[in-house]
Coordinates of C-alpha atoms in Angstrom, one line a residue:
M1 CA 108.3 95.5 43.2
D2 CA 109.4 99.2 43.2
F3 CA 109.5 100.1 47.0
S4 CA 110.6 103.7 46.2
V5 CA 106.9 104.6 45.6
F6 CA 106.0 103.7 49.2
S7 CA 106.6 105.9 52.3
A8 CA 106.2 103.2 54.9
C9 CA 104.8 99.8 55.5
S10 CA 101.0 99.8 56.2
V11 CA 101.5 96.9 58.7
P12 CA 104.8 97.5 60.4
I13 CA 104.5 94.6 62.9
V14 CA 102.7 91.2 63.0
M15 CA 102.2 89.4 66.3
G16 CA 100.1 86.5 67.5
D17 CA 97.9 86.6 70.6
S18 CA 98.4 89.7 72.6
Q19 CA 97.9 87.7 75.9
F20 CA 101.3 86.0 75.5
C21 CA 104.1 87.3 77.7
N22 CA 106.9 86.6 75.3
Q23 CA 106.5 85.8 71.6
K24 CA 108.1 86.2 68.2
A25 CA 107.1 89.3 66.2
A26 CA 107.7 90.0 62.5
I27 CA 108.8 93.6 61.8
Y28 CA 108.6 95.1 58.4
S29 CA 110.3 98.4 57.3
L30 CA 111.7 100.1 54.3
N31 CA 115.4 100.9 53.7
F32 CA 115.5 104.0 51.6
T33 CA 119.4 104.3 51.9
A34 CA 119.7 101.3 49.6
N35 CA 119.6 101.7 45.9
P36 CA 117.0 100.7 44.9
P37 CA 115.0 100.9 48.2
Q38 CA 114.4 97.5 49.8
R39 CA 112.0 96.0 52.3
V40 CA 113.6 94.9 55.5
F41 CA 112.2 91.9 57.5
K42 CA 113.2 91.1 61.1
L43 CA 112.0 88.4 63.4
V44 CA 112.5 89.5 67.0
N45 CA 111.3 88.6 70.5
R46 CA 108.7 91.0 71.9
I47 CA 107.4 91.2 75.5
N48 CA 104.0 92.5 76.3
P49 CA 104.5 95.5 78.7
S50 CA 101.0 95.2 80.0
I51 CA 101.6 91.7 81.5
F52 CA 103.7 91.0 84.6
C53 CA 106.2 88.3 83.6
I54 CA 108.5 86.1 85.7
H55 CA 111.2 84.8 83.4
I56 CA 113.3 82.7 85.7
T57 CA 113.5 81.8 89.4
N58 CA 116.7 80.8 91.1
Y59 CA 115.0 78.8 93.8
K60 CA 115.0 75.3 92.2
P61 CA 113.1 73.5 95.1
A62 CA 110.1 75.7 94.4
L63 CA 109.7 74.2 90.9
S64 CA 108.5 70.9 92.3
F65 CA 107.0 69.4 95.3
I66 CA 109.5 67.8 97.6
N67 CA 109.4 66.3 101.0
P68 CA 110.8 68.9 103.5
E69 CA 113.6 67.8 105.7
V70 CA 112.4 67.7 109.3
P71 CA 114.8 69.3 111.7
D72 CA 116.3 67.1 114.4
E73 CA 119.3 67.1 116.7
N74 CA 121.5 65.7 113.9
N75 CA 120.7 68.1 111.0
F76 CA 119.6 71.2 112.9
D77 CA 123.0 73.0 112.5
K78 CA 123.1 72.2 108.8
L79 CA 119.6 73.5 108.2
M80 CA 120.3 76.7 110.1
K81 CA 123.2 77.5 107.8
K82 CA 121.1 76.7 104.7
S83 CA 118.2 78.8 105.8
D84 CA 118.2 82.5 104.7
G85 CA 115.5 83.5 107.1
F86 CA 117.6 83.2 110.3
A87 CA 120.6 85.1 111.4
L88 CA 123.8 83.2 112.0
S89 CA 124.7 82.6 115.6
S90 CA 127.8 84.8 115.6
E91 CA 128.5 88.0 113.8
S92 CA 132.0 86.8 112.8
E93 CA 130.3 84.4 110.3
I94 CA 128.9 87.4 108.3
S95 CA 131.5 88.3 105.7
F96 CA 131.8 91.6 103.9
A97 CA 133.5 92.0 100.6
T98 CA 136.2 94.6 100.2
Q99 CA 135.6 97.8 98.3
S100 CA 137.7 96.5 95.4
D101 CA 135.5 93.4 95.1
I102 CA 132.2 95.3 94.9
P103 CA 131.0 96.3 91.4
A104 CA 130.0 100.0 91.0
T105 CA 126.4 98.9 90.4
A106 CA 125.9 96.9 93.7
K107 CA 122.5 97.2 95.2
Y108 CA 120.0 95.1 97.2
K109 CA 119.1 92.7 94.4
N110 CA 115.9 90.8 93.7
S111 CA 115.7 87.0 93.8
L112 CA 113.2 87.0 90.9
C113 CA 113.9 88.6 87.5
F114 CA 111.1 91.0 86.6
S115 CA 110.9 92.5 83.2
T116 CA 108.6 94.6 81.1
S117 CA 110.8 95.7 78.3
K118 CA 113.8 93.2 78.3
D119 CA 114.0 89.8 76.8
A120 CA 115.0 86.7 78.8
A121 CA 118.7 86.9 77.9
E122 CA 118.9 90.5 79.1
C123 CA 117.0 89.6 82.2
L124 CA 119.5 87.0 83.0
S125 CA 122.3 89.4 82.6
H126 CA 120.5 91.8 85.0
A127 CA 120.3 89.0 87.5
A128 CA 124.1 88.6 87.2
G129 CA 124.5 92.0 88.8
D130 CA 125.8 94.1 85.8
T131 CA 122.9 96.6 85.6
E132 CA 121.0 98.9 88.0
W133 CA 117.3 98.1 87.8
I134 CA 116.6 95.2 90.1
G135 CA 116.9 94.5 93.8
W136 CA 116.8 91.5 96.1
Y137 CA 113.4 91.1 97.7
G138 CA 113.9 89.8 101.2
A139 CA 117.7 90.4 101.3
R140 CA 118.9 91.2 104.8
L141 CA 119.7 94.9 105.4
Q142 CA 123.4 95.2 106.1
T143 CA 124.9 97.7 108.5
S144 CA 128.4 98.9 109.1
D145 CA 129.2 96.1 111.5
S146 CA 126.5 93.5 111.0
F147 CA 122.9 93.7 109.8
L148 CA 119.8 95.6 110.9
R149 CA 118.1 93.6 113.7
F150 CA 114.4 93.3 113.7
P151 CA 113.3 91.3 116.8
S152 CA 110.6 88.8 116.0
P153 CA 108.9 85.8 117.6
L154 CA 110.2 82.7 115.8
M155 CA 109.6 79.4 117.6
S156 CA 107.6 81.0 120.4
S157 CA 106.3 84.4 121.5
L158 CA 109.7 85.3 122.9
C159 CA 111.7 87.9 121.0
T160 CA 114.6 86.7 118.9
D161 CA 117.1 89.6 118.5
D162 CA 119.2 87.9 115.8
N163 CA 116.4 88.1 113.2
P164 CA 117.4 90.4 110.3
A165 CA 115.2 93.1 108.7
A166 CA 114.5 92.1 105.0
F167 CA 114.6 94.5 102.1
L168 CA 111.1 95.6 100.8
V169 CA 109.4 93.3 103.4
N170 CA 106.9 95.4 105.5
Q171 CA 106.4 93.8 108.9
A172 CA 104.6 94.4 112.1
V173 CA 105.1 92.0 114.9
K174 CA 104.7 91.6 118.7
C175 CA 106.9 89.6 121.0
T176 CA 107.6 89.3 124.7
R177 CA 110.7 89.3 126.9
R178 CA 111.2 87.8 130.3
I179 CA 113.4 90.3 132.1
N180 CA 114.8 90.7 135.6
L181 CA 114.1 94.3 136.6
E182 CA 117.4 94.4 138.6
Q183 CA 119.3 93.9 135.3
C184 CA 117.2 96.2 133.0
E185 CA 120.1 98.7 132.6
E186 CA 122.3 95.9 131.2
I187 CA 119.8 94.6 128.6
E188 CA 120.7 96.3 125.3
A189 CA 117.4 95.5 123.6
L190 CA 115.5 97.7 126.1
G191 CA 117.5 100.8 125.3
M192 CA 116.9 103.4 122.7
A193 CA 120.5 103.3 121.4
Y194 CA 120.1 99.7 120.4
Y195 CA 117.7 100.7 117.6
S196 CA 119.0 104.2 116.7
S197 CA 122.8 103.6 116.6
P198 CA 123.2 101.2 113.6
K199 CA 124.2 102.7 110.2
I200 CA 122.6 101.0 107.2
L201 CA 124.7 100.4 104.1
R202 CA 123.3 102.2 101.1
V203 CA 124.4 99.3 98.9
P204 CA 125.3 95.9 100.4
G205 CA 128.9 95.2 101.2
L206 CA 130.1 98.7 100.5
R207 CA 130.8 100.6 103.7
T208 CA 132.9 103.5 102.7
K209 CA 130.9 106.7 102.1
A210 CA 127.7 104.6 101.8
E211 CA 126.4 104.5 105.4
I212 CA 122.9 105.8 106.1
P213 CA 122.4 106.9 109.7
I214 CA 119.1 106.2 111.4
T215 CA 117.3 109.5 112.1
V216 CA 115.1 109.6 115.2
Q217 CA 112.0 111.3 114.0
S218 CA 109.7 110.9 117.0
V219 CA 110.0 109.9 120.7
L220 CA 106.9 109.4 122.8
I221 CA 107.1 108.9 126.6
Q222 CA 104.4 106.8 128.2
S223 CA 103.7 107.4 131.9
L224 CA 102.4 104.8 134.5
N225 CA 98.8 106.0 133.9
K226 CA 99.3 105.5 130.0
T227 CA 99.4 109.2 129.1
L228 CA 101.7 110.1 126.3
T229 CA 104.2 113.0 126.1
R230 CA 106.2 113.9 122.9
L231 CA 109.8 114.9 123.4
E232 CA 110.9 118.0 121.6
D233 CA 114.4 116.9 121.0
S234 CA 115.7 113.4 119.9
L235 CA 118.4 112.9 122.5
V236 CA 119.3 109.3 123.2
L237 CA 117.7 108.2 126.5
N238 CA 119.1 105.3 128.5
Q239 CA 116.9 103.0 130.5
T240 CA 117.3 103.8 134.3
L241 CA 116.4 101.8 137.4
V242 CA 114.8 104.0 140.0
E243 CA 113.2 103.3 143.4
A244 CA 109.8 104.8 144.4
G245 CA 109.5 103.7 148.0
D246 CA 109.4 99.9 148.0
V247 CA 108.7 99.7 144.3
K248 CA 111.5 99.5 141.7
I249 CA 110.8 101.0 138.3
C250 CA 112.8 100.8 135.1
T251 CA 112.2 104.0 133.1
N252 CA 112.7 104.8 129.4
V253 CA 112.3 101.2 128.3
V254 CA 111.6 100.7 124.6
L255 CA 108.0 99.5 124.1
E256 CA 107.5 100.2 120.4
V257 CA 109.9 100.6 117.5
K258 CA 108.8 101.8 114.0
Y259 CA 111.3 101.9 111.1
S260 CA 110.6 103.9 108.0
L261 CA 113.1 103.3 105.2
T262 CA 113.2 105.1 101.8
Y263 CA 114.7 103.4 98.8
T264 CA 115.5 104.5 95.3
E265 CA 114.3 103.0 92.0
A266 CA 117.8 101.5 91.6
G267 CA 117.4 99.5 94.8
E268 CA 119.5 101.6 97.1
I269 CA 118.7 102.8 100.7
A270 CA 118.3 106.6 100.7
Q271 CA 117.0 107.4 104.2
A272 CA 116.1 105.7 107.4
G273 CA 113.8 107.1 110.1
L274 CA 112.9 105.8 113.5
A275 CA 109.9 106.4 115.8
L276 CA 110.0 105.1 119.4
L277 CA 107.6 104.7 122.3
L278 CA 109.4 104.6 125.7
G279 CA 107.7 103.8 129.0
P280 CA 108.3 102.5 132.6
V281 CA 108.3 98.8 133.7
S282 CA 107.8 97.7 137.2
G283 CA 107.8 94.3 139.0
P284 CA 110.5 91.8 140.0
V285 CA 110.3 89.4 137.0
V286 CA 108.3 91.0 134.1
P287 CA 107.0 89.5 130.8
L288 CA 107.5 92.6 128.7
E289 CA 105.6 92.9 125.4
Q290 CA 107.3 94.9 122.6
K291 CA 106.0 96.0 119.2
F292 CA 108.2 96.3 116.1
E293 CA 107.3 97.7 112.6
I294 CA 109.2 98.4 109.5
H295 CA 107.9 100.0 106.3
F296 CA 109.6 100.7 102.9
I297 CA 108.7 103.7 100.8
Q298 CA 110.0 104.3 97.3
Q299 CA 111.6 107.7 96.8
N300 CA 109.7 110.5 94.9
T301 CA 106.4 108.6 95.1
K302 CA 103.2 109.6 96.8
P303 CA 100.7 107.2 98.4
V304 CA 97.5 106.8 96.6
P305 CA 94.5 107.8 98.8
L306 CA 91.7 105.3 99.1
S307 CA 88.0 105.7 99.3
G308 CA 87.7 102.9 101.8
N309 CA 89.4 99.8 103.1
P310 CA 87.9 97.7 101.7
G311 CA 84.3 99.0 101.6
Y312 CA 83.5 102.5 100.5
V313 CA 83.2 105.2 103.2
V314 CA 80.3 107.6 102.9
G315 CA 81.3 111.0 101.6
L316 CA 84.4 109.8 99.7
P317 CA 84.6 109.9 95.9
L318 CA 83.9 106.9 93.7
A319 CA 87.0 105.4 92.1
A320 CA 86.6 105.1 88.4
G321 CA 88.7 104.7 85.2
F322 CA 89.1 103.4 81.7
Q323 CA 90.3 100.2 80.2
P324 CA 92.1 101.0 77.0
Q325 CA 92.1 97.5 75.6
K326 CA 90.8 94.1 76.7
G327 CA 93.2 92.4 79.1
S328 CA 94.9 95.5 80.3
G329 CA 94.5 97.2 83.7
I330 CA 92.3 100.2 84.6
I331 CA 93.8 103.6 84.0
Q332 CA 92.8 106.3 86.5
T333 CA 93.5 110.0 86.7
T334 CA 95.7 111.2 89.5
N335 CA 92.9 113.5 90.7
R336 CA 90.7 111.2 92.8
F337 CA 88.0 113.9 92.8
G338 CA 87.8 114.0 89.0
Q339 CA 87.3 110.3 88.2
L340 CA 83.5 110.4 88.1
T341 CA 81.9 113.8 88.1
I342 CA 78.6 115.6 87.2
L343 CA 77.6 119.2 86.5
R344 CA 78.0 121.7 89.2
S345 CA 75.1 124.1 89.8
T346 CA 75.7 127.8 90.2
A347 CA 73.6 130.8 91.0
E348 CA 73.7 132.0 87.4
Q349 CA 72.3 128.7 86.1
D350 CA 74.3 129.3 82.9
C351 CA 75.6 126.1 81.4
L352 CA 78.3 127.9 79.3
A353 CA 79.6 129.7 82.4
V354 CA 80.0 126.4 84.4
E355 CA 81.5 124.4 81.5
G356 CA 84.4 122.4 82.7
I357 CA 83.5 123.0 86.4
R358 CA 82.4 119.6 87.8
T359 CA 81.6 118.1 91.2
P360 CA 82.7 114.6 92.2
V361 CA 80.2 111.8 92.8
L362 CA 80.5 111.0 96.5
F363 CA 79.5 107.6 97.9
G364 CA 76.1 107.5 99.6
Y365 CA 75.2 111.1 98.6
D366 CA 72.2 111.4 96.2
M367 CA 72.9 114.5 94.1
Q368 CA 71.1 116.6 91.6
S369 CA 72.3 119.6 89.6
G370 CA 71.3 121.5 86.5
C371 CA 71.7 124.6 84.4
K372 CA 70.1 126.5 81.4
L373 CA 71.6 126.2 78.0
R374 CA 70.8 129.1 75.5
L375 CA 71.1 128.0 71.9
P376 CA 71.3 130.5 69.1
K377 CA 68.6 130.3 66.5
A378 CA 71.2 129.4 63.8
I379 CA 72.6 126.4 65.6
T380 CA 71.7 123.0 64.2
C381 CA 70.4 120.1 66.2
Q382 CA 73.5 117.9 65.5
L383 CA 75.8 120.6 66.9
A384 CA 73.5 121.1 69.9
V385 CA 73.6 117.4 70.6
Q386 CA 77.4 117.3 70.7
K387 CA 77.5 120.4 72.9
V388 CA 75.0 119.0 75.4
K389 CA 76.7 115.5 75.6
S390 CA 80.0 117.2 76.4
L391 CA 78.3 119.2 79.2
L392 CA 76.6 116.1 80.7
K393 CA 79.4 113.6 80.4
G394 CA 82.3 115.9 81.0
Q395 CA 85.7 115.6 79.4
G396 CA 86.0 111.8 79.9
F397 CA 83.2 109.6 81.2
P398 CA 84.7 106.5 82.8
D399 CA 84.0 102.9 81.7
Y400 CA 84.5 101.2 85.0
V401 CA 83.9 101.9 88.7
A402 CA 85.7 100.2 91.5
S403 CA 83.7 97.7 93.5
F404 CA 85.5 98.5 96.7
G405 CA 87.2 101.7 97.9
N406 CA 90.6 100.0 97.8
S407 CA 90.3 98.1 94.5
Q408 CA 93.6 98.0 92.7
A409 CA 93.9 99.1 89.0
Q410 CA 95.5 95.8 88.0
D411 CA 92.6 93.7 89.4
V412 CA 90.1 94.2 86.6
L413 CA 87.7 91.7 88.1
D414 CA 87.2 94.0 91.1
W415 CA 85.8 96.7 88.8
V416 CA 82.2 97.1 87.7
P417 CA 81.5 98.2 84.1
V418 CA 79.3 101.3 83.6
H419 CA 76.2 100.4 81.6
F420 CA 75.4 103.4 79.4
I421 CA 71.8 103.6 78.2
T422 CA 70.3 106.2 75.8
Q423 CA 66.6 106.8 76.2
A424 CA 64.7 108.9 73.6
S425 CA 61.3 110.4 73.8
H426 CA 58.2 109.0 72.1
M427 CA 58.1 111.9 69.7
K428 CA 59.1 110.9 66.2
D429 CA 61.6 113.6 65.6
S430 CA 64.6 113.3 63.3
C431 CA 66.8 114.7 66.0
Q432 CA 66.7 114.0 69.7
L433 CA 68.5 116.4 72.1
P434 CA 69.9 115.0 75.4
V435 CA 68.6 116.9 78.4
A436 CA 69.5 114.7 81.4
L437 CA 72.0 112.2 82.7
V438 CA 70.9 109.9 85.5
I439 CA 73.5 107.8 87.3
E440 CA 72.2 104.9 89.4
V441 CA 74.7 103.2 91.7
K442 CA 73.6 99.9 93.3
W443 CA 75.5 98.8 96.3
T444 CA 75.3 96.0 98.9
K445 CA 76.5 95.3 102.4
Y446 CA 79.3 92.8 102.1
G447 CA 80.9 90.6 104.8
S448 CA 80.1 90.2 108.4
L449 CA 76.9 91.6 110.0
L450 CA 79.0 93.1 112.7
N451 CA 81.2 95.1 110.3
P452 CA 79.5 95.2 106.9
Q453 CA 81.5 96.7 104.0
A454 CA 79.9 98.8 101.2
K455 CA 80.4 97.1 97.8
I456 CA 79.2 98.5 94.5
V457 CA 77.6 95.9 92.4
N458 CA 76.1 97.8 89.4
V459 CA 76.4 101.3 87.8
T460 CA 73.9 102.5 85.1
A461 CA 74.2 105.8 83.3
S462 CA 71.0 106.8 81.5
L463 CA 71.0 109.6 78.9
L464 CA 67.5 111.0 78.5
S465 CA 66.6 112.8 75.3
S466 CA 63.7 115.0 74.1
S467 CA 62.6 116.7 71.0
F468 CA 64.6 119.7 69.7
P469 CA 62.9 122.8 71.1
E470 CA 61.2 125.3 68.9
T471 CA 62.5 128.9 68.7
N472 CA 60.9 131.3 71.2
S473 CA 59.9 134.8 70.4
G474 CA 63.5 135.8 70.5
N475 CA 66.5 134.5 68.6
E476 CA 67.5 131.9 71.2
R477 CA 66.3 128.5 72.4
T478 CA 66.5 127.7 76.1
V479 CA 67.1 124.1 77.2
L480 CA 67.1 122.9 80.8
I481 CA 70.0 120.5 81.4
S482 CA 70.2 118.3 84.5
T483 CA 72.1 115.5 86.1
A484 CA 71.2 113.3 89.0
V485 CA 72.9 110.5 91.0
A486 CA 71.0 108.0 93.1
F487 CA 72.5 105.3 95.4
V488 CA 70.3 102.2 95.8
D489 CA 70.9 99.7 98.6
A490 CA 70.5 96.4 96.9
S491 CA 71.5 94.2 99.8
A492 CA 68.9 91.7 101.2
P493 CA 67.8 92.6 104.7
A494 CA 69.2 90.4 107.5
E495 CA 66.3 88.3 108.9
A496 CA 66.5 86.3 112.1
G497 CA 65.7 82.7 111.5
F498 CA 63.2 80.9 113.7
R499 CA 62.3 77.2 113.7
A500 CA 58.7 76.2 112.9
Q501 CA 56.4 75.6 115.8
P502 CA 56.4 71.9 116.8
T503 CA 53.4 69.9 115.8
I504 CA 51.9 66.9 117.7
D505 CA 51.4 63.9 115.5
A506 CA 50.1 61.4 118.1
R507 CA 48.0 58.3 117.1
L508 CA 46.3 55.9 119.5
P509 CA 46.7 52.1 119.0
F510 CA 43.8 50.5 117.3
N511 CA 42.8 48.4 120.4
F512 CA 43.2 51.2 122.9
F513 CA 39.5 51.2 123.9
F514 CA 39.1 47.4 123.8
P515 CA 36.8 45.8 125.1
F516 CA 34.6 48.9 125.4
V517 CA 34.5 49.6 121.7

């Protein structure tokens, strides 16, 4: 075959089922540098970027069901050393590699190898630590002298200070301390410096020029009557024991700690912020409750606002989007007020003047808008139909609407398809002109009767058409275009249940009146 007459292969790639995570693909191309030109065939591994794939796990016990080893007095020390969720009892057991031993690409690595564009072999090489795109989920955050402590209740409600903070693990815990008020100035965990002085390593094990100081962003002082005062400066305050008559009070005691850590895409710590709540503690022996939170935020990303959590909130826009192909997630525009829109009415009532100006569909708000469209005499019905449809539906009418206000784009089952219906008039005209778009949103109350959540169960968009209007006395046709949105509560009313009234089913014995009857 003479391949010089072809410019390219009509079918460049042949694959099997698109739902496979990793599969063989046949790639065809033409080599025009050869004389004569030749067809090139390659068989390669291809990974579907739309599917989240886990190629390998390094935790072998998770691959099968095994009987856990029950801790006792003989094996407790061995299990403590084996466990990664506890801190070791002494800081001397935590070793740091020297700078010469740390590769230039060190980072907080991930225990699972995630990939969307690499094959399994490349993923394994990433896990070996020779690249920069993965990080350990759950790895302890190292500081210049030890690790970042995150007090937590482990075996009981008492605070355990040797618990390490874990990379990318958002936590919020409460725990208690039994303190002797006379010794409050000596307890480090009650002081502000205990949480603000550590310096977190940007990359694990590398301390030189890679220490991130913890910046105190907010300090609130709580008084005895629970009023709060914000400090203007972020000076380190030490807990102090004072006497007010016969009562002893320890002031500036840490009651709440909130860490906010920013990390890069490469898995490095970039910033560390701290917010504290300080307050007084009184009493001889006090069970003090403390709250601790830690959150991780990726650098150069913005949080996605929600329309409810989980149910929709009245007045917030409906979340909507498209599904480009079956099996993929939902694609949404970044403008949450532009995902599902209708025409916006203006004082001029001119459709051409408001073209492109839309108003969002807000949950719980029935809406109606319209305008006048003036069509020249020379315009055909087919062109008018295209123009009116673009006015009614906008630039991109969505295919799906989120059931809840916090539905995630990857959870396709949490999205409701939009049923689009076209209704024509009874007139037997060759051309029907759309004149109205009616959107009906059915929702129901979901969950507990004490706190019901609004859930969308069905969305229908009806496009109403009528006959193409005749020309008036002038050279223009005037068409009234309108859109409407209606929210329908489809939930069944809650009815109190009552038991049926009792009935008396009493029968006398057959010889009750003997011998009289």
